[in-house]
XYZ file of C-alpha atoms in Angstrom:
151
model
C 245.705 -11.929 43.270
C 243.619 -13.048 40.318
C 244.085 -11.710 36.823
C 241.596 -9.305 35.260
C 240.201 -11.923 32.875
C 239.220 -14.165 35.766
C 237.623 -11.282 37.661
C 235.683 -10.269 34.543
C 234.506 -13.839 33.999
C 233.362 -14.113 37.619
C 231.615 -10.725 37.381
C 229.691 -11.880 34.304
C 228.716 -15.108 36.071
C 227.528 -13.209 39.145
C 225.433 -10.861 37.003
C 223.732 -13.777 35.232
C 223.133 -15.826 38.392
C 221.743 -12.889 40.379
C 219.452 -11.851 37.506
C 218.117 -15.397 37.073
C 217.650 -15.893 40.802
C 215.786 -12.594 41.128
C 213.535 -13.570 38.246
C 212.778 -17.132 39.333
C 214.016 -17.929 42.819
C 213.284 -15.030 45.157
C 209.674 -14.760 46.270
C 209.920 -11.221 47.644
C 207.169 -8.992 46.176
C 209.455 -5.952 46.499
C 211.725 -7.520 43.888
C 209.206 -7.980 41.120
C 210.050 -7.806 37.466
C 210.952 -4.118 37.731
C 214.537 -4.726 39.026
C 217.238 -4.974 36.351
C 220.862 -5.938 36.977
C 222.971 -3.611 34.827
C 226.584 -4.344 35.768
C 228.773 -6.278 38.178
C 232.325 -5.560 39.284
C 234.595 -7.840 41.279
C 237.709 -6.786 43.188
C 241.073 -8.112 42.090
C 241.254 -10.610 44.964
C 237.767 -11.971 44.074
C 236.515 -11.327 47.622
C 233.942 -8.574 47.031
C 231.445 -8.024 44.246
C 229.436 -4.883 43.568
C 226.154 -5.448 41.744
C 224.617 -2.413 40.036
C 220.874 -2.402 39.478
C 218.101 -0.147 38.222
C 214.471 -0.091 39.281
C 211.559 0.854 37.083
C 209.295 3.059 39.132
C 209.330 5.948 41.564
C 211.433 6.617 44.659
C 209.224 4.417 46.831
C 209.759 1.455 44.465
C 213.525 2.080 44.518
C 213.608 2.130 48.317
C 211.568 -1.067 48.637
C 213.732 -2.806 46.001
C 216.892 -1.805 47.902
C 215.438 -3.264 51.108
C 214.405 -6.431 49.248
C 217.881 -6.892 47.792
C 219.470 -6.476 51.209
C 217.164 -9.112 52.686
C 217.809 -11.534 49.795
C 221.587 -11.047 49.878
C 222.248 -14.402 51.601
C 220.128 -16.401 49.142
C 221.777 -14.661 46.199
C 225.282 -15.221 47.573
C 224.525 -18.928 48.089
C 223.340 -19.196 44.480
C 226.503 -17.465 43.265
C 228.661 -19.820 45.361
C 226.937 -22.879 43.931
C 227.351 -21.641 40.365
C 230.898 -20.304 40.670
C 232.557 -23.260 42.334
C 235.294 -21.074 43.797
C 237.079 -21.525 47.097
C 235.575 -18.319 48.489
C 232.231 -16.881 47.453
C 232.484 -13.091 47.081
C 230.371 -10.888 49.302
C 227.682 -8.992 47.424
C 227.010 -5.281 47.691
C 224.049 -3.822 45.818
C 224.336 -0.282 44.451
C 221.618 1.614 42.606
C 222.929 2.505 39.160
C 222.915 6.218 38.347
C 222.722 5.593 34.602
C 219.008 6.453 34.154
C 219.378 9.775 35.976
C 222.482 10.644 33.954
C 220.713 9.753 30.711
C 217.754 11.966 31.665
C 220.094 14.865 32.429
C 221.801 14.451 29.056
C 218.428 14.294 27.279
C 217.338 17.508 29.023
C 220.561 19.262 28.004
C 220.166 18.112 24.399
C 216.567 19.369 24.319
C 217.733 22.730 25.662
C 220.455 22.914 22.979
C 217.896 22.079 20.256
C 215.631 24.891 21.498
C 218.532 27.367 21.482
C 219.496 26.286 17.950
C 215.913 26.805 16.797
C 215.951 30.331 18.263
C 219.204 31.137 16.449
C 217.804 29.794 13.157
C 214.653 31.858 13.609
C 216.571 35.070 14.314
C 219.013 34.532 11.457
C 216.382 33.605 8.850
C 215.836 37.236 7.702
C 219.373 38.443 8.337
C 221.568 39.998 5.668
C 225.316 40.278 5.331
C 226.943 43.337 6.913
C 228.987 43.932 3.746
C 228.921 42.104 0.468
C 227.727 38.526 0.224
C 231.242 37.404 -0.808
C 233.843 39.582 0.941
C 236.908 37.827 -0.528
C 238.978 39.201 -3.414
C 239.103 37.192 -6.558
C 242.067 37.136 -8.926
C 241.631 39.535 -11.843
C 239.251 41.971 -10.140
C 241.870 44.274 -8.635
C 244.378 44.239 -11.539
C 243.162 47.636 -12.779
C 243.789 49.191 -9.363
C 247.340 47.808 -9.206
C 248.132 49.001 -12.731
C 247.193 52.630 -12.009
C 249.024 52.670 -8.685
C 252.320 51.564 -10.313
C 252.279 54.345 -12.931
C-alpha cells in the first residue's frame, strides 16, 4: 500500500496530464474547450483514479462530454502511464463534479436570506420600543426609592 503523499502526487500528475491531453491531444469535438478537470483522487493502492470534471453548457453538452470522455479513456490512460512511469497505470473513472450545482444552490439560498433581511429592515424601520428606549437601571436613579422604603 502506498503512502498518502505518493497517492496525492500521482493524483496531481493525472489531473495535469489528462487536462493537457484533452486540450491538445484528443480530437473529439464533444470534448472541446468547455471541459474542465477539477479534481483527481487515487486509491491507496494506486490502482484506480477518479477524475472529476465540469462542463460549461447545458445538459446536452454534459451528456456528450461524458460520452466523449468514456471513448477517450484508453488514450488518456496511455498518456498517464507514459508520464507516471509506474509499474501499473491506474484505471480512470470520470465523474461529473457537483460543485457548480452546489454553488448555485448556495447562491440561491443567500439571495433568499438577503431578501428576507431586507423585509425585516423595512418592517422595523418605523418601529418604536415597547417600553423606554433604555430599559436598564442606572446607578443613582433608584436611590431615592430605596431610602424611603427603609424608613
